PDB file of C-alpha atoms and ligand atoms in Angstrom:
ATOM      1  CA  MET T  91      30.984 -12.019 -30.716  1.00  0.00           C
ATOM      2  CA  GLU T  92      28.994  -9.148 -29.184  1.00  0.00           C
ATOM      3  CA  ILE T  93      31.058  -5.984 -28.764  1.00  0.00           C
ATOM      4  CA  ARG T  94      30.747  -4.943 -25.152  1.00  0.00           C
ATOM      5  CA  ARG T  95      30.623  -1.473 -23.657  1.00  0.00           C
ATOM      6  CA  PHE T  96      32.892  -0.202 -20.931  1.00  0.00           C
ATOM      7  CA  PHE T  97      32.993   3.069 -19.012  1.00  0.00           C
ATOM      8  CA  VAL T  98      36.221   4.855 -18.069  1.00  0.00           C
ATOM      9  CA  SER T  99      37.119   8.188 -16.478  1.00  0.00           C
ATOM     10  CA  PRO T 100      37.945  10.988 -18.907  1.00  0.00           C
ATOM     11  CA  SER T 101      41.545  10.948 -17.604  1.00  0.00           C
ATOM     12  CA  ASP T 102      41.840   7.323 -18.743  1.00  0.00           C
ATOM     13  CA  ILE T 103      41.752   8.447 -22.348  1.00  0.00           C
ATOM     14  CA  GLN T 104      45.144   9.856 -23.388  1.00  0.00           C
ATOM     15  CA  GLY T 105      45.534  10.573 -27.062  1.00  0.00           C
ATOM     16  CA  ASN T 106      44.724   7.352 -28.914  1.00  0.00           C
ATOM     17  CA  THR T 107      45.034   5.106 -25.843  1.00  0.00           C
ATOM     18  CA  VAL T 108      42.342   4.083 -23.342  1.00  0.00           C
ATOM     19  CA  THR T 109      43.168   2.428 -20.030  1.00  0.00           C
ATOM     20  CA  VAL T 110      40.425   0.264 -18.481  1.00  0.00           C
ATOM     21  CA  ARG T 111      40.941  -0.345 -14.742  1.00  0.00           C
ATOM     22  CA  GLY T 112      39.133  -1.257 -11.510  1.00  0.00           C
ATOM     23  CA  ASP T 113      35.769  -3.012 -11.660  1.00  0.00           C
ATOM     24  CA  GLU T 114      35.506  -2.470 -15.379  1.00  0.00           C
ATOM     25  CA  PHE T 115      38.841  -4.183 -15.901  1.00  0.00           C
ATOM     26  CA  ALA T 116      37.745  -7.100 -13.678  1.00  0.00           C
ATOM     27  CA  HIS T 117      34.503  -7.389 -15.655  1.00  0.00           C
ATOM     28  CA  MET T 118      36.334  -7.193 -18.948  1.00  0.00           C
ATOM     29  CA  THR T 119      38.980  -9.811 -18.219  1.00  0.00           C
ATOM     30  CA  ARG T 120      37.520 -12.117 -15.519  1.00  0.00           C
ATOM     31  CA  VAL T 121      33.837 -12.155 -16.393  1.00  0.00           C
ATOM     32  CA  LEU T 122      33.866 -11.569 -20.154  1.00  0.00           C
ATOM     33  CA  ARG T 123      37.320 -13.114 -20.613  1.00  0.00           C
ATOM     34  CA  TYR T 124      38.500 -10.460 -23.027  1.00  0.00           C
ATOM     35  CA  LYS T 125      41.802 -11.103 -24.792  1.00  0.00           C
ATOM     36  CA  VAL T 126      44.228  -8.998 -26.866  1.00  0.00           C
ATOM     37  CA  GLY T 127      42.653  -8.230 -30.222  1.00  0.00           C
ATOM     38  CA  TYR T 128      39.069  -8.140 -28.965  1.00  0.00           C
ATOM     39  CA  SER T 129      36.888  -5.144 -29.807  1.00  0.00           C
ATOM     40  CA  ALA T 130      35.168  -2.887 -27.314  1.00  0.00           C
ATOM     41  CA  ILE T 131      33.124   0.300 -27.172  1.00  0.00           C
ATOM     42  CA  VAL T 132      34.444   2.702 -24.531  1.00  0.00           C
ATOM     43  CA  CYS T 133      32.606   5.777 -23.163  1.00  0.00           C
ATOM     44  CA  ALA T 134      33.826   8.400 -20.736  1.00  0.00           C
ATOM     45  CA  ASN T 135      30.432   9.914 -19.820  1.00  0.00           C
ATOM     46  CA  ASP T 136      30.559  12.679 -22.425  1.00  0.00           C
ATOM     47  CA  GLY T 137      28.245  11.255 -25.098  1.00  0.00           C
ATOM     48  CA  ILE T 138      31.144  10.046 -27.269  1.00  0.00           C
ATOM     49  CA  GLU T 139      31.551   6.387 -28.228  1.00  0.00           C
ATOM     50  CA  HIS T 140      35.064   5.143 -28.952  1.00  0.00           C
ATOM     51  CA  SER T 141      35.471   1.936 -30.957  1.00  0.00           C
ATOM     52  CA  CYS T 142      38.577   0.275 -29.581  1.00  0.00           C
ATOM     53  CA  THR T 143      40.810  -2.788 -29.849  1.00  0.00           C
ATOM     54  CA  VAL T 144      42.489  -4.397 -26.843  1.00  0.00           C
ATOM     55  CA  LYS T 145      46.295  -4.012 -27.224  1.00  0.00           C
ATOM     56  CA  SER T 146      47.622  -5.330 -23.930  1.00  0.00           C
ATOM     57  CA  ILE T 147      46.322  -6.801 -20.695  1.00  0.00           C
ATOM     58  CA  SER T 148      48.346  -6.449 -17.477  1.00  0.00           C
ATOM     59  CA  LYS T 149      47.558  -7.537 -13.930  1.00  0.00           C
ATOM     60  CA  ASP T 150      45.487  -4.472 -13.042  1.00  0.00           C
ATOM     61  CA  PHE T 151      44.597  -2.770 -16.282  1.00  0.00           C
ATOM     62  CA  ALA T 152      44.079  -3.158 -20.016  1.00  0.00           C
ATOM     63  CA  GLU T 153      45.247  -0.791 -22.732  1.00  0.00           C
ATOM     64  CA  LEU T 154      43.109  -0.308 -25.791  1.00  0.00           C
ATOM     65  CA  SER T 155      43.747   1.712 -28.949  1.00  0.00           C
ATOM     66  CA  ILE T 156      40.969   3.915 -30.332  1.00  0.00           C
ATOM     67  CA  ASP T 157      40.063   2.966 -33.905  1.00  0.00           C
ATOM     68  CA  SER T 158      37.303   5.571 -34.339  1.00  0.00           C
ATOM     69  CA  SER T 159      35.150   7.921 -32.288  1.00  0.00           C
ATOM     70  CA  HIS T 160      31.775   9.471 -32.847  1.00  0.00           C
ATOM     71  CA  ILE T 161      29.264  11.630 -30.935  1.00  0.00           C
ATOM     72  CA  ALA T 162      26.515   9.156 -29.983  1.00  0.00           C
ATOM     73  CA  ASP T 163      24.307  11.375 -27.786  1.00  0.00           C
ATOM     74  CA  VAL T 164      23.993  15.110 -27.162  1.00  0.00           C
ATOM     75  CA  LYS T 165      21.875  15.988 -24.152  1.00  0.00           C
ATOM     76  CA  GLY T 166      19.943  19.251 -23.994  1.00  0.00           C
ATOM     77  CA  VAL T 167      19.307  19.038 -20.266  1.00  0.00           C
ATOM     78  CA  ASN T 168      20.877  17.597 -17.163  1.00  0.00           C
ATOM     79  CA  LEU T 169      18.271  15.981 -14.938  1.00  0.00           C
ATOM     80  CA  THR T 170      18.718  15.082 -11.296  1.00  0.00           C
ATOM     81  CA  LEU T 171      16.120  12.842  -9.667  1.00  0.00           C
ATOM     82  CA  TYR T 172      15.809  13.254  -5.899  1.00  0.00           C
ATOM     83  CA  ALA T 173      13.998  10.088  -4.792  1.00  0.00           C
ATOM     84  CA  GLY T 174      12.817   9.223  -1.284  1.00  0.00           C
ATOM     85  CA  LEU T 175      14.530   6.092   0.046  1.00  0.00           C
ATOM     86  CA  LEU T 176      12.270   3.023  -0.229  1.00  0.00           C
ATOM     87  CA  LYS T 177      11.923  -0.197   1.768  1.00  0.00           C
ATOM     88  CA  ASN T 178      13.195  -3.568   0.555  1.00  0.00           C
ATOM     89  CA  ASN T 179      15.604  -2.129  -2.016  1.00  0.00           C
ATOM     90  CA  LYS T 180      12.705  -0.966  -4.130  1.00  0.00           C
ATOM     91  CA  LEU T 181      14.665   2.102  -5.144  1.00  0.00           C
ATOM     92  CA  ASP T 182      16.947  -0.253  -7.184  1.00  0.00           C
ATOM     93  CA  PHE T 183      14.159  -0.651  -9.726  1.00  0.00           C
ATOM     94  CA  ALA T 184      13.597   3.134  -9.984  1.00  0.00           C
ATOM     95  CA  ILE T 185      17.334   3.737 -10.359  1.00  0.00           C
ATOM     96  CA  GLN T 186      17.618   1.155 -13.167  1.00  0.00           C
ATOM     97  CA  LYS T 187      14.636   2.676 -15.027  1.00  0.00           C
ATOM     98  CA  ALA T 188      15.809   6.253 -14.468  1.00  0.00           C
ATOM     99  CA  VAL T 189      19.157   5.396 -16.052  1.00  0.00           C
ATOM    100  CA  GLU T 190      17.440   3.785 -19.022  1.00  0.00           C
ATOM    101  CA  LEU T 191      15.377   6.942 -19.505  1.00  0.00           C
ATOM    102  CA  GLY T 192      18.449   9.183 -19.419  1.00  0.00           C
ATOM    103  CA  VAL T 193      18.431  10.722 -15.939  1.00  0.00           C
ATOM    104  CA  ASP T 194      21.890  12.072 -15.194  1.00  0.00           C
ATOM    105  CA  ARG T 195      21.991  11.861 -11.395  1.00  0.00           C
ATOM    106  CA  ILE T 196      19.862  10.034  -8.814  1.00  0.00           C
ATOM    107  CA  VAL T 197      20.076  11.211  -5.239  1.00  0.00           C
ATOM    108  CA  PRO T 198      18.256   9.212  -2.535  1.00  0.00           C
ATOM    109  CA  PHE T 199      16.966  11.043   0.523  1.00  0.00           C
ATOM    110  CA  THR T 200      15.388  10.343   3.883  1.00  0.00           C
ATOM    111  CA  SER T 201      12.479  12.425   5.160  1.00  0.00           C
ATOM    112  CA  ALA T 202       9.877  12.347   7.957  1.00  0.00           C
ATOM    113  CA  ASN T 203       7.673   9.688   6.385  1.00  0.00           C
ATOM    114  CA  CYS T 204      10.560   7.515   5.152  1.00  0.00           C
ATOM    115  CA  ALA T 205      10.580   3.959   6.621  1.00  0.00           C
ATOM    116  CA  GLU T 206      14.138   3.038   5.544  1.00  0.00           C
ATOM    117  CA  ASN T 207      17.496   4.488   6.478  1.00  0.00           C
ATOM    118  CA  LYS T 208      20.066   2.122   4.930  1.00  0.00           C
ATOM    119  CA  PHE T 209      21.452   2.672   1.440  1.00  0.00           C
ATOM    120  CA  SER T 210      24.543   1.360  -0.273  1.00  0.00           C
ATOM    121  CA  GLN T 211      25.790   3.924  -2.769  1.00  0.00           C
ATOM    122  CA  ASP T 212      28.303   1.428  -4.220  1.00  0.00           C
ATOM    123  CA  ARG T 213      25.638  -1.164  -4.892  1.00  0.00           C
ATOM    124  CA  ALA T 214      23.298   1.396  -6.430  1.00  0.00           C
ATOM    125  CA  GLN T 215      26.104   2.747  -8.625  1.00  0.00           C
ATOM    126  CA  LYS T 216      26.734  -0.775  -9.909  1.00  0.00           C
ATOM    127  CA  ILE T 217      23.034  -1.059 -10.811  1.00  0.00           C
ATOM    128  CA  ALA T 218      23.308   2.235 -12.689  1.00  0.00           C
ATOM    129  CA  LEU T 219      26.451   1.050 -14.530  1.00  0.00           C
ATOM    130  CA  GLU T 220      24.760  -2.224 -15.599  1.00  0.00           C
ATOM    131  CA  ALA T 221      21.668  -0.300 -16.743  1.00  0.00           C
ATOM    132  CA  ALA T 222      23.763   2.174 -18.766  1.00  0.00           C
ATOM    133  CA  LYS T 223      25.567  -0.695 -20.483  1.00  0.00           C
ATOM    134  CA  GLN T 224      22.371  -2.664 -21.105  1.00  0.00           C
ATOM    135  CA  CYS T 225      20.559   0.256 -22.741  1.00  0.00           C
ATOM    136  CA  GLY T 226      23.568   1.333 -24.800  1.00  0.00           C
ATOM    137  CA  SER T 227      23.942   4.744 -23.156  1.00  0.00           C
ATOM    138  CA  ALA T 228      27.022   6.847 -23.865  1.00  0.00           C
ATOM    139  CA  TYR T 229      26.543   8.415 -20.412  1.00  0.00           C
ATOM    140  CA  LEU T 230      26.976   6.876 -17.011  1.00  0.00           C
ATOM    141  CA  SER T 231      24.391   8.218 -14.533  1.00  0.00           C
ATOM    142  CA  GLU T 232      25.740   9.069 -11.126  1.00  0.00           C
ATOM    143  CA  VAL T 233      24.110   7.814  -7.970  1.00  0.00           C
ATOM    144  CA  GLY T 234      24.656  10.197  -5.052  1.00  0.00           C
ATOM    145  CA  LYS T 235      25.093   9.368  -1.400  1.00  0.00           C
ATOM    146  CA  LEU T 236      22.081   9.254   0.873  1.00  0.00           C
ATOM    147  CA  VAL T 237      21.100  12.778   2.040  1.00  0.00           C
ATOM    148  CA  THR T 238      18.293  14.243   4.119  1.00  0.00           C
ATOM    149  CA  ILE T 239      15.334  16.219   2.844  1.00  0.00           C
ATOM    150  CA  GLU T 240      16.991  19.284   4.484  1.00  0.00           C
ATOM    151  CA  ASP T 241      20.050  18.727   2.251  1.00  0.00           C
ATOM    152  CA  VAL T 242      17.801  18.402  -0.784  1.00  0.00           C
ATOM    153  CA  ILE T 243      16.020  21.693   0.013  1.00  0.00           C
ATOM    154  CA  GLY T 244      19.425  23.346   0.530  1.00  0.00           C
ATOM    155  CA  GLU T 245      20.590  22.261  -2.952  1.00  0.00           C
ATOM    156  CA  LEU T 246      17.542  23.394  -4.905  1.00  0.00           C
ATOM    157  CA  GLN T 247      18.831  26.874  -5.665  1.00  0.00           C
ATOM    158  CA  SER T 248      21.650  25.437  -7.732  1.00  0.00           C
ATOM    159  CA  TYR T 249      19.125  24.315 -10.411  1.00  0.00           C
ATOM    160  CA  ASP T 250      17.583  26.322 -13.222  1.00  0.00           C
ATOM    161  CA  ASP T 251      14.217  24.696 -12.512  1.00  0.00           C
ATOM    162  CA  VAL T 252      12.830  22.215  -9.958  1.00  0.00           C
ATOM    163  CA  LEU T 253       9.677  20.130 -10.248  1.00  0.00           C
ATOM    164  CA  PHE T 254       8.150  18.637  -7.135  1.00  0.00           C
ATOM    165  CA  ALA T 255       5.690  15.742  -7.558  1.00  0.00           C
ATOM    166  CA  TYR T 256       3.336  16.096  -4.633  1.00  0.00           C
ATOM    167  CA  GLU T 257       0.472  13.729  -3.983  1.00  0.00           C
ATOM    168  CA  CYS T 258      -1.733  16.580  -2.720  1.00  0.00           C
ATOM    169  CA  GLU T 259      -1.337  18.703  -5.882  1.00  0.00           C
ATOM    170  CA  LYS T 260      -4.486  18.339  -8.030  1.00  0.00           C
ATOM    171  CA  GLU T 261      -4.086  20.973 -10.678  1.00  0.00           C
ATOM    172  CA  HIS T 262      -0.663  21.435 -12.339  1.00  0.00           C
ATOM    173  CA  ARG T 263       0.156  18.504 -14.570  1.00  0.00           C
ATOM    174  CA  ILE T 264       3.804  17.599 -15.044  1.00  0.00           C
ATOM    175  CA  ALA T 265       3.187  17.279 -18.817  1.00  0.00           C
ATOM    176  CA  ASP T 266       2.174  20.959 -18.968  1.00  0.00           C
ATOM    177  CA  CYS T 267       5.377  22.214 -17.362  1.00  0.00           C
ATOM    178  CA  LYS T 268       7.894  23.923 -19.513  1.00  0.00           C
ATOM    179  CA  PRO T 269      11.076  23.794 -17.415  1.00  0.00           C
ATOM    180  CA  LYS T 270      13.596  26.527 -18.172  1.00  0.00           C
ATOM    181  CA  GLY T 271      17.331  26.169 -18.409  1.00  0.00           C
ATOM    182  CA  LYS T 272      19.628  23.183 -18.568  1.00  0.00           C
ATOM    183  CA  ARG T 273      19.929  22.028 -14.989  1.00  0.00           C
ATOM    184  CA  ILE T 274      16.633  20.520 -13.886  1.00  0.00           C
ATOM    185  CA  ALA T 275      15.696  18.684 -10.686  1.00  0.00           C
ATOM    186  CA  LEU T 276      12.729  16.464  -9.959  1.00  0.00           C
ATOM    187  CA  ILE T 277      11.618  15.446  -6.473  1.00  0.00           C
ATOM    188  CA  ILE T 278       9.682  12.227  -5.716  1.00  0.00           C
ATOM    189  CA  GLY T 279       8.749  11.210  -2.199  1.00  0.00           C
ATOM    190  CA  PRO T 280       9.075   7.919  -0.264  1.00  0.00           C
ATOM    191  CA  GLU T 281       6.190   5.446   0.319  1.00  0.00           C
ATOM    192  CA  GLY T 282       4.802   7.648   3.091  1.00  0.00           C
ATOM    193  CA  GLY T 283       4.837  10.788   0.954  1.00  0.00           C
ATOM    194  CA  PHE T 284       5.648  14.262   2.271  1.00  0.00           C
ATOM    195  CA  THR T 285       4.475  16.058   5.390  1.00  0.00           C
ATOM    196  CA  ALA T 286       2.676  19.372   4.814  1.00  0.00           C
ATOM    197  CA  ASP T 287       5.657  21.140   6.365  1.00  0.00           C
ATOM    198  CA  GLU T 288       8.175  19.496   4.004  1.00  0.00           C
ATOM    199  CA  ALA T 289       5.928  20.255   1.033  1.00  0.00           C
ATOM    200  CA  SER T 290       5.651  23.885   2.034  1.00  0.00           C
ATOM    201  CA  ARG T 291       9.471  24.238   2.491  1.00  0.00           C
ATOM    202  CA  ILE T 292      10.187  22.593  -0.869  1.00  0.00           C
ATOM    203  CA  ALA T 293       7.750  24.980  -2.588  1.00  0.00           C
ATOM    204  CA  LYS T 294       9.249  27.954  -0.758  1.00  0.00           C
ATOM    205  CA  ALA T 295      12.688  26.951  -1.986  1.00  0.00           C
ATOM    206  CA  GLY T 296      11.401  27.609  -5.515  1.00  0.00           C
ATOM    207  CA  ALA T 297      10.071  24.229  -6.705  1.00  0.00           C
ATOM    208  CA  SER T 298       7.012  24.029  -8.926  1.00  0.00           C
ATOM    209  CA  THR T 299       4.513  21.573  -7.456  1.00  0.00           C
ATOM    210  CA  VAL T 300       3.061  19.080  -9.988  1.00  0.00           C
ATOM    211  CA  THR T 301       0.604  16.213 -10.095  1.00  0.00           C
ATOM    212  CA  LEU T 302       1.098  12.827 -11.821  1.00  0.00           C
ATOM    213  CA  GLY T 303      -2.644  12.310 -12.154  1.00  0.00           C
ATOM    214  CA  ARG T 304      -5.685  11.531 -10.058  1.00  0.00           C
ATOM    215  CA  ARG T 305      -4.394   8.215  -8.765  1.00  0.00           C
ATOM    216  CA  ILE T 306      -1.644   7.851  -6.178  1.00  0.00           C
ATOM    217  CA  LEU T 307       1.245   5.959  -7.767  1.00  0.00           C
ATOM    218  CA  ARG T 308       3.674   3.805  -5.868  1.00  0.00           C
ATOM    219  CA  ALA T 309       6.828   5.786  -5.260  1.00  0.00           C
ATOM    220  CA  GLU T 310       8.905   3.717  -7.729  1.00  0.00           C
ATOM    221  CA  THR T 311       6.187   4.054 -10.357  1.00  0.00           C
ATOM    222  CA  ALA T 312       6.034   7.760  -9.694  1.00  0.00           C
ATOM    223  CA  SER T 313       9.780   8.179 -10.344  1.00  0.00           C
ATOM    224  CA  ILE T 314       9.567   6.339 -13.647  1.00  0.00           C
ATOM    225  CA  VAL T 315       6.413   8.042 -14.871  1.00  0.00           C
ATOM    226  CA  ALA T 316       7.583  11.525 -13.887  1.00  0.00           C
ATOM    227  CA  CYS T 317      11.004  11.075 -15.469  1.00  0.00           C
ATOM    228  CA  ALA T 318       9.472   9.664 -18.689  1.00  0.00           C
ATOM    229  CA  ILE T 319       6.911  12.488 -19.059  1.00  0.00           C
ATOM    230  CA  LEU T 320       9.437  15.196 -18.176  1.00  0.00           C
ATOM    231  CA  LEU T 321      12.172  13.929 -20.442  1.00  0.00           C
ATOM    232  CA  ASP T 322       9.702  13.473 -23.288  1.00  0.00           C
ATOM    233  CA  THR T 323       8.404  17.033 -22.796  1.00  0.00           C
ATOM    234  CA  LEU T 324      12.008  18.225 -23.038  1.00  0.00           C
ATOM    235  CA  GLY T 325      12.606  16.268 -26.256  1.00  0.00           C
ATOM    236  CA  GLU T 326      15.107  13.973 -24.550  1.00  0.00           C
ATOM    237  CA  LEU T 327      13.290  10.776 -25.653  1.00  0.00           C
ATOM    238  CA  ASP T 328      13.498  11.711 -29.332  1.00  0.00           C
ATOM    239  CA  CYS T 329      15.642   9.488 -31.536  1.00  0.00           C
ATOM    240  CA  LYS T 330      17.748  12.356 -32.833  1.00  0.00           C
TER     241      LYS T 330
HETATM  242  N1  LIG N1334       1.529   8.136   1.265  1.00  0.00           N
HETATM  243  C1  LIG N1334       1.082   9.111   0.292  1.00  0.00           C
HETATM  244  C2  LIG N1334      -0.458   9.232   0.318  1.00  0.00           C
HETATM  245  O1  LIG N1334      -1.102   8.328   0.802  1.00  0.00           O
HETATM  246  O2  LIG N1334      -0.974  10.234  -0.202  1.00  0.00           O
HETATM  247  C3  LIG N1334       1.473   8.683  -1.113  1.00  0.00           C
HETATM  248  C4  LIG N1334       2.910   8.753  -1.389  1.00  0.00           C
HETATM  249  S1  LIG N1334       3.324   8.118  -3.001  1.00  0.00           S
HETATM  250  C5  LIG N1334       3.204   6.398  -2.732  1.00  0.00           C
HETATM  251  C6  LIG N1334       5.061   8.426  -3.095  1.00  0.00           C
HETATM  252  C7  LIG N1334       5.459   9.638  -3.876  1.00  0.00           C
HETATM  253  O3  LIG N1334       5.147   9.462  -5.257  1.00  0.00           O
HETATM  254  C8  LIG N1334       4.766  10.923  -3.493  1.00  0.00           C
HETATM  255  O4  LIG N1334       5.365  11.569  -2.384  1.00  0.00           O
HETATM  256  C9  LIG N1334       4.923  11.746  -4.768  1.00  0.00           C
HETATM  257  O5  LIG N1334       6.228  12.342  -4.863  1.00  0.00           O
HETATM  258  C10 LIG N1334       4.775  10.714  -5.836  1.00  0.00           C
HETATM  259  N2  LIG N1334       3.418  10.572  -6.300  1.00  0.00           N
HETATM  260  C11 LIG N1334       2.666   9.444  -6.366  1.00  0.00           C
HETATM  261  N3  LIG N1334       1.473   9.646  -6.976  1.00  0.00           N
HETATM  262  C12 LIG N1334       1.460  10.974  -7.272  1.00  0.00           C
HETATM  263  C13 LIG N1334       0.504  11.830  -7.929  1.00  0.00           C
HETATM  264  N4  LIG N1334      -0.654  11.373  -8.322  1.00  0.00           N
HETATM  265  N5  LIG N1334       0.828  13.133  -8.111  1.00  0.00           N
HETATM  266  C14 LIG N1334       2.032  13.609  -7.689  1.00  0.00           C
HETATM  267  N6  LIG N1334       2.960  12.855  -7.074  1.00  0.00           N
HETATM  268  C15 LIG N1334       2.677  11.574  -6.881  1.00  0.00           C
END
């Protein structure tokens, strides 16, 4: 039987005991029909994998004992992707791929040329959870609530470096950037792109404007390509 992966809060690991609750408990017991004695891998979003055995199953939670633990992944950077909200749930695809690539946080935003204004954070977080499990990540990427481009600009100073993929930039390639520091942000626009005023305010807030090449990519493609190039440049796609 395949050993399945579950995510818990750090506070759900106490000594040698892990408590699985909430949606993960429901998935474990109702969907996967886990029983006492089954094996599981449990992660608490810190890069450590715990190999566990189910010891008891109650109405609302399961208790597992930790058999062994090891550091599965050490990240050198923490990447936040600010992505313009897309029509027809197209951001789902970008979120799933961003998680697979190792993006730590995805924050959707609305802006002047954005044609959508509805976003379910819960639904998107479930997509991120499924993607993290499917790709065997020891980290659970966080999906933020929907914010405005003004909020995004206001947050930029909290990063060590910010890259801004702008469709009108024709010179500075993202692959040539050498971001400094640990906390990095990347900004990708919605289908309609950015207004000149938004672009100028993002740049004034300290972001480095970059191009993704001479063709205009769809917004969801742009998110995936930019994350892949940036994370590879930072060594985050290496095997070790
Ligand atoms: N409506 C815009 C236009 O016609 O120029 C295109 C917007 S594009 C579909 C959506 C977002 O993807 C852009 O705002 C940008 O963040 C990113 N993007 C797509 N292609 C890009 C490129 N070649 N260079 C930099 N960013 C790009």
